[in-house]
Structure formats: structure tokens, C-alpha cells
PDB file of C-alpha atoms in Angstrom:
ATOM      1  CA  MET A  12    -113.673 -61.775   2.842  1.00 44.00           C
ATOM      2  CA  THR A  13    -110.790 -62.924   4.997  1.00 56.00           C
ATOM      3  CA  ALA A  14    -111.449 -62.305   8.695  1.00 54.00           C
ATOM      4  CA  SER A  15    -107.985 -61.615  10.110  1.00 71.00           C
ATOM      5  CA  THR A  16    -105.841 -58.609  10.987  1.00 88.00           C
ATOM      6  CA  PHE A  17    -103.008 -60.017   8.936  1.00 94.00           C
ATOM      7  CA  ALA A  18    -104.868 -61.782   6.089  1.00 95.00           C
ATOM      8  CA  PHE A  19    -106.417 -60.053   3.076  1.00 96.00           C
ATOM      9  CA  ASP A  20    -108.091 -60.713  -0.240  1.00 97.00           C
ATOM     10  CA  ALA A  21    -106.593 -59.275  -3.391  1.00 97.00           C
ATOM     11  CA  ASN A  22    -107.729 -58.778  -6.999  1.00 97.00           C
ATOM     12  CA  GLU A  23    -106.188 -57.498 -10.198  1.00 96.00           C
ATOM     13  CA  GLN A  24    -106.803 -53.859  -9.226  1.00 96.00           C
ATOM     14  CA  ASP A  25    -105.254 -53.855  -5.754  1.00 96.00           C
ATOM     15  CA  PHE A  26    -102.674 -56.665  -6.050  1.00 98.00           C
ATOM     16  CA  SER A  27     -99.784 -54.187  -6.521  1.00 96.00           C
ATOM     17  CA  GLU A  28    -100.728 -52.234  -3.417  1.00 96.00           C
ATOM     18  CA  ILE A  29    -101.562 -55.143  -1.147  1.00 97.00           C
ATOM     19  CA  VAL A  30     -98.877 -57.563  -2.232  1.00 98.00           C
ATOM     20  CA  LEU A  31     -95.997 -55.819  -3.973  1.00 97.00           C
ATOM     21  CA  GLU A  32     -95.873 -52.707  -1.817  1.00 97.00           C
ATOM     22  CA  ASN A  33     -96.257 -54.613   1.448  1.00 97.00           C
ATOM     23  CA  SER A  34     -93.542 -57.034   0.374  1.00 96.00           C
ATOM     24  CA  ASN A  35     -91.054 -54.170   0.719  1.00 95.00           C
ATOM     25  CA  ARG A  36     -91.908 -54.216   4.444  1.00 94.00           C
ATOM     26  CA  VAL A  37     -92.556 -57.842   5.375  1.00 95.00           C
ATOM     27  CA  PRO A  38     -92.831 -61.187   3.570  1.00 97.00           C
ATOM     28  CA  VAL A  39     -96.180 -61.641   1.825  1.00 98.00           C
ATOM     29  CA  LEU A  40     -97.554 -65.135   1.378  1.00 98.00           C
ATOM     30  CA  VAL A  41     -99.986 -65.145  -1.553  1.00 98.00           C
ATOM     31  CA  ASP A  42    -102.383 -68.103  -1.391  1.00 98.00           C
ATOM     32  CA  PHE A  43    -103.814 -68.925  -4.821  1.00 98.00           C
ATOM     33  CA  TRP A  44    -106.986 -70.889  -4.123  1.00 98.00           C
ATOM     34  CA  ALA A  45    -110.496 -71.745  -5.348  1.00 98.00           C
ATOM     35  CA  ALA A  46    -113.770 -72.476  -3.566  1.00 97.00           C
ATOM     36  CA  TRP A  47    -114.046 -75.985  -5.050  1.00 98.00           C
ATOM     37  CA  CYS A  48    -110.495 -76.962  -3.903  1.00 98.00           C
ATOM     38  CA  ALA A  49    -110.613 -79.205  -0.769  1.00 97.00           C
ATOM     39  CA  PRO A  50    -106.857 -78.906   0.047  1.00 97.00           C
ATOM     40  CA  CYS A  51    -107.247 -75.103  -0.130  1.00 98.00           C
ATOM     41  CA  LYS A  52    -109.784 -75.292   2.680  1.00 97.00           C
ATOM     42  CA  MET A  53    -107.317 -77.291   4.767  1.00 97.00           C
ATOM     43  CA  LEU A  54    -104.459 -74.845   4.164  1.00 97.00           C
ATOM     44  CA  ALA A  55    -106.257 -71.520   4.645  1.00 96.00           C
ATOM     45  CA  PRO A  56    -106.839 -71.713   8.407  1.00 96.00           C
ATOM     46  CA  ILE A  57    -103.223 -72.780   9.022  1.00 97.00           C
ATOM     47  CA  LEU A  58    -101.919 -69.715   7.148  1.00 97.00           C
ATOM     48  CA  THR A  59    -104.324 -67.391   8.947  1.00 95.00           C
ATOM     49  CA  ARG A  60    -103.485 -68.830  12.364  1.00 95.00           C
ATOM     50  CA  LEU A  61     -99.753 -68.471  11.714  1.00 96.00           C
ATOM     51  CA  ALA A  62    -100.204 -64.896  10.502  1.00 95.00           C
ATOM     52  CA  GLU A  63    -101.954 -64.081  13.806  1.00 94.00           C
ATOM     53  CA  GLU A  64     -99.304 -65.903  15.830  1.00 93.00           C
ATOM     54  CA  PHE A  65     -96.470 -64.018  14.147  1.00 92.00           C
ATOM     55  CA  ASN A  66     -98.323 -60.770  14.804  1.00 92.00           C
ATOM     56  CA  GLY A  67     -97.532 -58.944  11.561  1.00 91.00           C
ATOM     57  CA  ALA A  68     -94.059 -60.367  10.863  1.00 94.00           C
ATOM     58  CA  PHE A  69     -95.663 -61.581   7.602  1.00 97.00           C
ATOM     59  CA  ILE A  70     -99.077 -61.252   5.981  1.00 97.00           C
ATOM     60  CA  VAL A  71    -101.285 -63.603   3.985  1.00 98.00           C
ATOM     61  CA  VAL A  72    -103.027 -62.500   0.802  1.00 98.00           C
ATOM     62  CA  LYS A  73    -105.647 -64.735  -0.777  1.00 98.00           C
ATOM     63  CA  VAL A  74    -106.312 -64.746  -4.523  1.00 98.00           C
ATOM     64  CA  ASP A  75    -109.397 -66.591  -5.797  1.00 98.00           C
ATOM     65  CA  THR A  76    -108.163 -68.056  -9.074  1.00 98.00           C
ATOM     66  CA  ASP A  77    -111.674 -68.528 -10.460  1.00 97.00           C
ATOM     67  CA  GLU A  78    -112.337 -64.796 -10.143  1.00 97.00           C
ATOM     68  CA  GLN A  79    -108.773 -63.562 -10.806  1.00 98.00           C
ATOM     69  CA  ARG A  80    -107.770 -65.601 -13.808  1.00 97.00           C
ATOM     70  CA  GLN A  81    -105.341 -62.915 -15.072  1.00 96.00           C
ATOM     71  CA  LEU A  82    -103.373 -63.007 -11.852  1.00 97.00           C
ATOM     72  CA  ALA A  83    -103.328 -66.788 -11.870  1.00 97.00           C
ATOM     73  CA  ALA A  84    -102.003 -66.788 -15.438  1.00 97.00           C
ATOM     74  CA  ARG A  85     -99.437 -64.087 -14.698  1.00 96.00           C
ATOM     75  CA  TYR A  86     -97.905 -66.154 -11.920  1.00 97.00           C
ATOM     76  CA  GLY A  87     -98.160 -69.485 -13.753  1.00 96.00           C
ATOM     77  CA  ILE A  88    -100.569 -71.173 -11.382  1.00 97.00           C
ATOM     78  CA  GLN A  89    -101.133 -74.753 -12.542  1.00 96.00           C
ATOM     79  CA  SER A  90    -102.294 -76.498  -9.373  1.00 96.00           C
ATOM     80  CA  LEU A  91    -104.124 -75.517  -6.205  1.00 98.00           C
ATOM     81  CA  PRO A  92    -103.343 -74.452  -3.647  1.00 98.00           C
ATOM     82  CA  THR A  93    -100.147 -72.673  -4.634  1.00 98.00           C
ATOM     83  CA  VAL A  94     -98.511 -70.304  -2.199  1.00 98.00           C
ATOM     84  CA  LYS A  95     -95.886 -67.817  -3.433  1.00 98.00           C
ATOM     85  CA  VAL A  96     -93.708 -65.779  -1.039  1.00 98.00           C
ATOM     86  CA  PHE A  97     -93.062 -62.202  -2.143  1.00 98.00           C
ATOM     87  CA  ARG A  98     -90.204 -60.043  -0.914  1.00 95.00           C
ATOM     88  CA  GLU A  99     -89.123 -56.690  -2.385  1.00 92.00           C
ATOM     89  CA  GLY A 100     -91.769 -57.029  -5.107  1.00 95.00           C
ATOM     90  CA  ILE A 101     -90.668 -60.429  -6.450  1.00 95.00           C
ATOM     91  CA  VAL A 102     -91.366 -64.122  -5.753  1.00 95.00           C
ATOM     92  CA  VAL A 103     -88.611 -65.490  -3.595  1.00 92.00           C
ATOM     93  CA  ASP A 104     -90.099 -68.858  -2.543  1.00 94.00           C
ATOM     94  CA  GLU A 105     -93.138 -71.039  -3.061  1.00 96.00           C
ATOM     95  CA  PHE A 106     -94.816 -74.288  -2.137  1.00 97.00           C
ATOM     96  CA  LEU A 107     -97.589 -76.420  -3.644  1.00 97.00           C
ATOM     97  CA  GLY A 108    -100.401 -78.268  -1.922  1.00 97.00           C
ATOM     98  CA  ALA A 109    -101.636 -78.245   1.666  1.00 96.00           C
ATOM     99  CA  GLN A 110     -98.270 -78.552   3.382  1.00 96.00           C
ATOM    100  CA  PRO A 111     -98.082 -79.450   7.095  1.00 95.00           C
ATOM    101  CA  GLU A 112     -97.695 -76.574   9.521  1.00 95.00           C
ATOM    102  CA  GLY A 113     -94.110 -77.627  10.311  1.00 93.00           C
ATOM    103  CA  VAL A 114     -93.076 -77.277   6.670  1.00 94.00           C
ATOM    104  CA  ILE A 115     -94.688 -73.883   6.429  1.00 96.00           C
ATOM    105  CA  ARG A 116     -92.870 -72.707   9.549  1.00 94.00           C
ATOM    106  CA  GLN A 117     -89.586 -73.797   7.978  1.00 90.00           C
ATOM    107  CA  ILE A 118     -90.368 -71.710   4.908  1.00 94.00           C
ATOM    108  CA  LEU A 119     -91.326 -68.701   6.987  1.00 95.00           C
ATOM    109  CA  ASP A 120     -88.125 -69.085   8.944  1.00 88.00           C
ATOM    110  CA  ARG A 121     -86.178 -68.430   5.761  1.00 87.00           C
ATOM    111  CA  HIS A 122     -87.820 -65.064   5.163  1.00 92.00           C
ATOM    112  CA  ILE A 123     -88.925 -63.451   8.432  1.00 92.00           C
ATOM    113  CA  GLU A 124     -86.410 -61.008   9.908  1.00 88.00           C
ATOM    114  CA  ARG A 125     -84.916 -61.850  13.315  1.00 89.00           C
ATOM    115  CA  GLU A 126     -82.674 -59.992  15.712  1.00 91.00           C
ATOM    116  CA  SER A 127     -79.685 -61.764  14.161  1.00 95.00           C
ATOM    117  CA  ASP A 128     -80.686 -60.221  10.796  1.00 92.00           C
ATOM    118  CA  ARG A 129     -80.466 -56.782  12.297  1.00 92.00           C
ATOM    119  CA  VAL A 130     -76.983 -57.592  13.625  1.00 96.00           C
ATOM    120  CA  ARG A 131     -76.115 -59.015  10.176  1.00 95.00           C
ATOM    121  CA  ALA A 132     -77.092 -55.679   8.575  1.00 94.00           C
ATOM    122  CA  GLN A 133     -74.856 -53.823  11.008  1.00 97.00           C
ATOM    123  CA  ALA A 134     -71.978 -56.164  10.218  1.00 97.00           C
ATOM    124  CA  MET A 135     -72.371 -55.697   6.462  1.00 96.00           C
ATOM    125  CA  ALA A 136     -72.422 -51.937   6.938  1.00 97.00           C
ATOM    126  CA  LEU A 137     -69.131 -52.199   8.827  1.00 98.00           C
ATOM    127  CA  HIS A 138     -67.708 -54.264   5.994  1.00 97.00           C
ATOM    128  CA  GLU A 139     -68.776 -51.696   3.413  1.00 96.00           C
ATOM    129  CA  ALA A 140     -67.012 -49.059   5.500  1.00 97.00           C
ATOM    130  CA  GLY A 141     -63.781 -51.066   5.355  1.00 96.00           C
ATOM    131  CA  ASN A 142     -63.980 -52.621   8.824  1.00 97.00           C
ATOM    132  CA  THR A 143     -64.089 -56.230   7.723  1.00 97.00           C
ATOM    133  CA  ALA A 144     -62.406 -57.715  10.789  1.00 97.00           C
ATOM    134  CA  GLU A 145     -64.914 -55.994  13.087  1.00 98.00           C
ATOM    135  CA  ALA A 146     -67.749 -57.072  10.812  1.00 98.00           C
ATOM    136  CA  ILE A 147     -66.644 -60.688  11.007  1.00 98.00           C
ATOM    137  CA  ALA A 148     -66.527 -60.580  14.760  1.00 98.00           C
ATOM    138  CA  LEU A 149     -69.993 -59.062  14.962  1.00 98.00           C
ATOM    139  CA  ILE A 150     -71.595 -61.494  12.538  1.00 98.00           C
ATOM    140  CA  GLU A 151     -69.864 -64.487  14.199  1.00 98.00           C
ATOM    141  CA  GLY A 152     -71.648 -63.451  17.378  1.00 97.00           C
ATOM    142  CA  ALA A 153     -74.963 -63.303  15.505  1.00 96.00           C
ATOM    143  CA  SER A 154     -74.304 -66.773  14.072  1.00 96.00           C
ATOM    144  CA  ALA A 155     -73.431 -68.212  17.477  1.00 96.00           C
ATOM    145  CA  SER A 156     -76.625 -66.825  19.019  1.00 94.00           C
ATOM    146  CA  ASP A 157     -78.844 -67.895  16.112  1.00 93.00           C
ATOM    147  CA  PRO A 158     -77.130 -70.808  14.269  1.00 92.00           C
ATOM    148  CA  SER A 159     -80.240 -71.731  12.311  1.00 88.00           C
ATOM    149  CA  ASN A 160     -80.380 -68.372  10.476  1.00 91.00           C
ATOM    150  CA  GLU A 161     -78.894 -69.277   7.113  1.00 90.00           C
ATOM    151  CA  ARG A 162     -78.862 -65.673   5.951  1.00 91.00           C
ATOM    152  CA  VAL A 163     -76.358 -64.910   8.717  1.00 95.00           C
ATOM    153  CA  SER A 164     -74.310 -68.041   7.844  1.00 96.00           C
ATOM    154  CA  LEU A 165     -74.114 -67.095   4.174  1.00 96.00           C
ATOM    155  CA  ASP A 166     -72.997 -63.550   4.849  1.00 97.00           C
ATOM    156  CA  LEU A 167     -70.431 -64.781   7.381  1.00 98.00           C
ATOM    157  CA  ALA A 168     -69.049 -67.150   4.738  1.00 98.00           C
ATOM    158  CA  ARG A 169     -68.868 -64.294   2.218  1.00 98.00           C
ATOM    159  CA  LEU A 170     -66.927 -62.097   4.618  1.00 98.00           C
ATOM    160  CA  LEU A 171     -64.568 -64.942   5.562  1.00 98.00           C
ATOM    161  CA  ILE A 172     -63.866 -65.644   1.861  1.00 98.00           C
ATOM    162  CA  GLU A 173     -63.065 -61.957   1.250  1.00 95.00           C
ATOM    163  CA  ALA A 174     -60.769 -62.003   4.302  1.00 97.00           C
ATOM    164  CA  GLY A 175     -58.975 -65.089   2.923  1.00 97.00           C
ATOM    165  CA  GLN A 176     -60.182 -67.280   5.757  1.00 98.00           C
ATOM    166  CA  LEU A 177     -61.153 -70.057   3.350  1.00 98.00           C
ATOM    167  CA  ALA A 178     -61.143 -73.061   5.755  1.00 98.00           C
ATOM    168  CA  GLU A 179     -63.325 -71.126   8.203  1.00 98.00           C
ATOM    169  CA  ALA A 180     -65.740 -70.198   5.343  1.00 98.00           C
ATOM    170  CA  ASP A 181     -65.944 -73.781   4.248  1.00 98.00           C
ATOM    171  CA  ASN A 182     -66.690 -74.881   7.817  1.00 98.00           C
ATOM    172  CA  VAL A 183     -69.564 -72.362   8.048  1.00 98.00           C
ATOM    173  CA  LEU A 184     -71.118 -73.699   4.861  1.00 98.00           C
ATOM    174  CA  ARG A 185     -70.801 -77.274   6.108  1.00 97.00           C
ATOM    175  CA  GLN A 186     -73.028 -76.412   9.055  1.00 95.00           C
ATOM    176  CA  ILE A 187     -75.966 -75.557   6.762  1.00 92.00           C
ATOM    177  CA  PRO A 188     -78.475 -78.441   6.468  1.00 88.00           C
ATOM    178  CA  SER A 189     -77.720 -81.040   3.850  1.00 91.00           C
ATOM    179  CA  GLU A 190     -80.905 -80.437   1.894  1.00 86.00           C
ATOM    180  CA  ARG A 191     -79.684 -76.929   1.154  1.00 86.00           C
ATOM    181  CA  GLN A 192     -76.138 -77.809   0.070  1.00 92.00           C
ATOM    182  CA  MET A 193     -76.917 -77.938  -3.619  1.00 92.00           C
ATOM    183  CA  ASP A 194     -78.746 -74.525  -3.625  1.00 90.00           C
ATOM    184  CA  SER A 195     -77.286 -71.995  -6.043  1.00 91.00           C
ATOM    185  CA  ASP A 196     -76.215 -69.482  -3.367  1.00 93.00           C
ATOM    186  CA  ILE A 197     -74.247 -72.086  -1.436  1.00 96.00           C
ATOM    187  CA  MET A 198     -72.768 -73.581  -4.549  1.00 97.00           C
ATOM    188  CA  ALA A 199     -71.644 -70.101  -5.713  1.00 97.00           C
ATOM    189  CA  LEU A 200     -69.812 -69.598  -2.381  1.00 98.00           C
ATOM    190  CA  ARG A 201     -68.095 -72.962  -2.736  1.00 98.00           C
ATOM    191  CA  ILE A 202     -66.959 -71.967  -6.209  1.00 98.00           C
ATOM    192  CA  ARG A 203     -65.532 -68.734  -4.778  1.00 98.00           C
ATOM    193  CA  ILE A 204     -63.648 -70.762  -2.234  1.00 99.00           C
ATOM    194  CA  LYS A 205     -62.323 -73.038  -4.958  1.00 98.00           C
ATOM    195  CA  PHE A 206     -61.096 -70.129  -7.082  1.00 99.00           C
ATOM    196  CA  SER A 207     -59.615 -68.394  -4.044  1.00 98.00           C
ATOM    197  CA  ARG A 208     -57.597 -71.547  -3.188  1.00 98.00           C
ATOM    198  CA  ILE A 209     -56.309 -71.864  -6.701  1.00 98.00           C
ATOM    199  CA  ALA A 210     -55.378 -68.187  -6.745  1.00 97.00           C
ATOM    200  CA  GLU A 211     -53.722 -68.426  -3.337  1.00 96.00           C
ATOM    201  CA  ALA A 212     -51.456 -71.221  -4.545  1.00 96.00           C
ATOM    202  CA  ALA A 213     -50.679 -69.574  -7.886  1.00 96.00           C
ATOM    203  CA  PRO A 214     -47.731 -67.230  -8.635  1.00 96.00           C
ATOM    204  CA  LEU A 215     -48.283 -63.482  -8.828  1.00 95.00           C
ATOM    205  CA  ILE A 216     -50.209 -62.127 -11.798  1.00 94.00           C
ATOM    206  CA  GLU A 217     -47.165 -60.503 -13.329  1.00 96.00           C
ATOM    207  CA  ASP A 218     -45.226 -63.784 -13.142  1.00 97.00           C
ATOM    208  CA  LEU A 219     -48.094 -65.689 -14.749  1.00 97.00           C
ATOM    209  CA  GLU A 220     -48.414 -63.104 -17.502  1.00 97.00           C
ATOM    210  CA  GLY A 221     -44.636 -63.325 -18.032  1.00 98.00           C
ATOM    211  CA  ARG A 222     -44.896 -67.063 -18.528  1.00 98.00           C
ATOM    212  CA  LEU A 223     -47.678 -66.663 -21.092  1.00 97.00           C
ATOM    213  CA  ALA A 224     -45.567 -64.077 -22.955  1.00 97.00           C
ATOM    214  CA  LYS A 225     -42.953 -66.806 -23.368  1.00 98.00           C
ATOM    215  CA  ASP A 226     -45.371 -69.693 -23.971  1.00 98.00           C
ATOM    216  CA  ALA A 227     -49.012 -68.952 -24.847  1.00 96.00           C
ATOM    217  CA  ALA A 228     -49.817 -72.677 -24.408  1.00 96.00           C
ATOM    218  CA  ASP A 229     -48.903 -72.694 -20.678  1.00 98.00           C
ATOM    219  CA  CYS A 230     -52.135 -74.086 -19.312  1.00 98.00           C
ATOM    220  CA  ASP A 231     -50.950 -73.841 -15.715  1.00 98.00           C
ATOM    221  CA  ALA A 232     -50.457 -70.116 -16.175  1.00 98.00           C
ATOM    222  CA  HIS A 233     -53.872 -69.760 -17.847  1.00 98.00           C
ATOM    223  CA  TYR A 234     -55.471 -71.666 -14.969  1.00 98.00           C
ATOM    224  CA  GLY A 235     -53.835 -69.511 -12.310  1.00 98.00           C
ATOM    225  CA  LEU A 236     -54.780 -66.322 -14.093  1.00 98.00           C
ATOM    226  CA  GLY A 237     -58.327 -67.505 -14.655  1.00 98.00           C
ATOM    227  CA  ALA A 238     -58.734 -68.162 -10.970  1.00 98.00           C
ATOM    228  CA  ARG A 239     -57.104 -64.855  -9.987  1.00 98.00           C
ATOM    229  CA  LYS A 240     -59.310 -62.920 -12.389  1.00 98.00           C
ATOM    230  CA  ALA A 241     -62.409 -64.762 -11.075  1.00 98.00           C
ATOM    231  CA  VAL A 242     -61.506 -63.757  -7.528  1.00 97.00           C
ATOM    232  CA  GLU A 243     -61.146 -60.159  -8.650  1.00 96.00           C
ATOM    233  CA  GLY A 244     -64.577 -60.313 -10.331  1.00 96.00           C
ATOM    234  CA  ASP A 245     -63.143 -59.876 -13.810  1.00 98.00           C
ATOM    235  CA  TYR A 246     -65.211 -62.734 -15.184  1.00 98.00           C
ATOM    236  CA  LYS A 247     -64.659 -61.948 -18.862  1.00 98.00           C
ATOM    237  CA  ALA A 248     -60.890 -62.193 -18.504  1.00 98.00           C
ATOM    238  CA  ALA A 249     -61.253 -65.348 -16.416  1.00 98.00           C
ATOM    239  CA  MET A 250     -63.354 -66.994 -19.080  1.00 98.00           C
ATOM    240  CA  GLU A 251     -60.852 -66.065 -21.769  1.00 98.00           C
ATOM    241  CA  HIS A 252     -58.174 -67.964 -19.893  1.00 98.00           C
ATOM    242  CA  PHE A 253     -60.375 -71.001 -19.380  1.00 99.00           C
ATOM    243  CA  LEU A 254     -61.312 -70.955 -23.067  1.00 98.00           C
ATOM    244  CA  ASP A 255     -57.605 -70.884 -23.956  1.00 98.00           C
ATOM    245  CA  ILE A 256     -57.095 -73.983 -21.867  1.00 98.00           C
ATOM    246  CA  MET A 257     -59.930 -75.707 -23.767  1.00 97.00           C
ATOM    247  CA  ARG A 258     -58.358 -74.686 -27.042  1.00 97.00           C
ATOM    248  CA  LYS A 259     -54.909 -75.953 -26.090  1.00 96.00           C
ATOM    249  CA  ASP A 260     -55.459 -79.066 -23.987  1.00 96.00           C
ATOM    250  CA  ARG A 261     -58.876 -80.520 -23.083  1.00 94.00           C
ATOM    251  CA  ARG A 262     -57.122 -83.107 -20.889  1.00 95.00           C
ATOM    252  CA  PHE A 263     -55.440 -80.491 -18.659  1.00 97.00           C
ATOM    253  CA  GLN A 264     -56.420 -81.295 -15.095  1.00 97.00           C
ATOM    254  CA  ASP A 265     -59.413 -83.354 -16.215  1.00 96.00           C
ATOM    255  CA  ASP A 266     -60.957 -80.757 -18.519  1.00 97.00           C
ATOM    256  CA  ALA A 267     -60.301 -77.879 -16.100  1.00 98.00           C
ATOM    257  CA  GLY A 268     -60.939 -75.245 -18.816  1.00 98.00           C
ATOM    258  CA  ARG A 269     -64.517 -76.372 -19.380  1.00 98.00           C
ATOM    259  CA  LYS A 270     -65.168 -76.805 -15.681  1.00 98.00           C
ATOM    260  CA  GLY A 271     -63.764 -73.339 -14.985  1.00 98.00           C
ATOM    261  CA  LEU A 272     -66.207 -71.850 -17.528  1.00 98.00           C
ATOM    262  CA  LEU A 273     -69.136 -73.694 -15.974  1.00 98.00           C
ATOM    263  CA  ASP A 274     -68.125 -72.415 -12.549  1.00 98.00           C
ATOM    264  CA  ILE A 275     -68.045 -68.831 -13.852  1.00 98.00           C
ATOM    265  CA  PHE A 276     -71.503 -69.279 -15.397  1.00 97.00           C
ATOM    266  CA  SER A 277     -72.723 -70.152 -11.882  1.00 95.00           C
ATOM    267  CA  LEU A 278     -71.389 -66.888 -10.489  1.00 96.00           C
ATOM    268  CA  ILE A 279     -73.044 -64.520 -12.941  1.00 95.00           C
ATOM    269  CA  ASP A 280     -76.694 -63.954 -13.801  1.00 88.00           C
ATOM    270  CA  ASP A 281     -78.053 -65.866 -16.787  1.00 88.00           C
ATOM    271  CA  SER A 282     -79.286 -62.525 -18.183  1.00 89.00           C
ATOM    272  CA  ASN A 283     -75.689 -61.288 -18.458  1.00 93.00           C
ATOM    273  CA  PRO A 284     -74.810 -61.339 -22.207  1.00 95.00           C
ATOM    274  CA  LEU A 285     -71.399 -62.797 -21.294  1.00 96.00           C
ATOM    275  CA  VAL A 286     -73.112 -66.053 -20.377  1.00 96.00           C
ATOM    276  CA  ASN A 287     -74.650 -66.614 -23.789  1.00 95.00           C
ATOM    277  CA  GLN A 288     -71.508 -65.416 -25.554  1.00 97.00           C
ATOM    278  CA  TYR A 289     -69.144 -67.751 -23.720  1.00 97.00           C
ATOM    279  CA  ARG A 290     -71.538 -70.675 -23.671  1.00 97.00           C
ATOM    280  CA  THR A 291     -71.559 -70.428 -27.482  1.00 96.00           C
ATOM    281  CA  LEU A 292     -67.766 -70.240 -27.608  1.00 97.00           C
ATOM    282  CA  MET A 293     -67.474 -73.204 -25.250  1.00 97.00           C
ATOM    283  CA  SER A 294     -69.937 -75.269 -27.283  1.00 96.00           C
ATOM    284  CA  SER A 295     -67.948 -74.559 -30.450  1.00 95.00           C
ATOM    285  CA  LEU A 296     -64.975 -76.272 -28.851  1.00 94.00           C
ATOM    286  CA  LEU A 297     -66.954 -79.249 -27.613  1.00 91.00           C
ATOM    287  CA  TYR A 298     -68.421 -80.414 -30.938  1.00 80.00           C
TER     288      TYR A 298
END
């Protein structure tokens, strides 16, 4: 048994209650271990001590993989120790091996709620109510008081993009550590900035559509409309315009049609049927 107020053992029968339900309240670090695993014995006391130090801001759940083989198989455990971070019932992060305490603290920092997160939630509620300017001011204050909270930075960038403050949004993203710059959430925001800049420089939609009515091969018009539709969230229409560019001129702005499609794929979930549909259409034009 695990002797700690904030560390527990779990098995197949109580995993849902101990891990999944608790993850709706706080982050849950699930430590997949085995008695014969020496690195597991090094990691366990670090996790337990941190759980006590954070006083319930997260909990540790230990799963003995020798006894709980079904759980180990379900979560694809291939090496020990493996620690998976659960939030809202799903795995949101993980690390392998007996990582140093400093690394574990950095991982926790990504998932434990802070005061700036509560301010962030208030700001997003203001935005949803239509008070975007007030929301930006509030979340800028949260970012200034807690600049290391990337959740605040990302939401601030999202609001700035929606408000058309693209240079400011780009600057916020630049402040995020370099090792995170290629992460999908940051890349998606950069793509939104790119499309917003193209749309900002393009003529009005009705003018672009008028140009296409006269010349369906007008790649500049397709490109502007693709960007504008992407900004509006009409991804299907955007992809149609980028496909048309591929059909008409692969050399247009250094293969901008294909690149536009790839950017759209980065903005929508892989499970969306549009992704498979338009990947197939794109591939048919490549080969």
C-alpha cells in the first residue's frame, strides 16, 4: 500500500473511480511500476514527496504492472517506470524513466491550476459574452503577473488573433520557450496568424468572388478566398480554393495551394472526415 494522503494504489476494478473521476478535479499522475524495477524505486519517493508538498493540487496513483497487466496493456506500457498524466479522463502528458525532480516539476507546472488560470477563465468568460477588449486587458494582467503560465499565453494569443492584433499575438508566442515552439497548439496559432495576415491584405470576399466569376484560374483570388474562409472557420471551402490552386498552378507562390491544405490539416482534428477526404484529393494531384 502507498503510505501518503495524496498517493494511492489502483487496480482494474477501481481505476475509473480513483484515476478518471479524480482527474476531473485535479491532475492525476499514474505511475506504472513493478517491484523488480530499480528506477521505479528511485522515482516513487520523489512523486510521493511532491504530492505531499503540493498538498492535493495533484495526486499520484500507482499501478503494479505485474498484477495489473490489463491496465498496462490498455495504456500501452512498454517500459518502466512510465508516468501518465490524466486530466478530464484522458492522458494529457507522460514521461518515461526516473526523471529528475526538476523535470517532474516542469511537467506538473503545465497542468496544475494557478491563480492566473482562474483569471484566465474569467477572461474567457468575458470573451464569450462579447467583451473581448475587456477580456484581453484582464488576461494581459494575468500574463504579466505569471509569465511562465503557457496556458495564459496561449489564450491571450488566441484573443489577440480574434481581435486582429496579429503582431501582438506573434510577440506573445515568441515569449514561449524555444523547446515548445514546434508543439501543435503553438503551430496552429501561428497558422491562424498567417491566414489572418493573408486575409487582411486580400480584397473583400465579394470582389474576390467577382474575379473568379470572370477567371476561374485566378490563383490570387483563390488564395485570398482560401485564407478568408480559413479565418472564418469554413475549412471545407478554404480547402476547395487551395485544391483549385493546385489544379491550376503548382508553382503559384512556391506551391501555396498544397501548403495551404497542409496548414488546414493542422487546424482540424485528424478524426474529422474532411482530413482524409482532402488528403486523398491532394495526393491525387501530387502523383
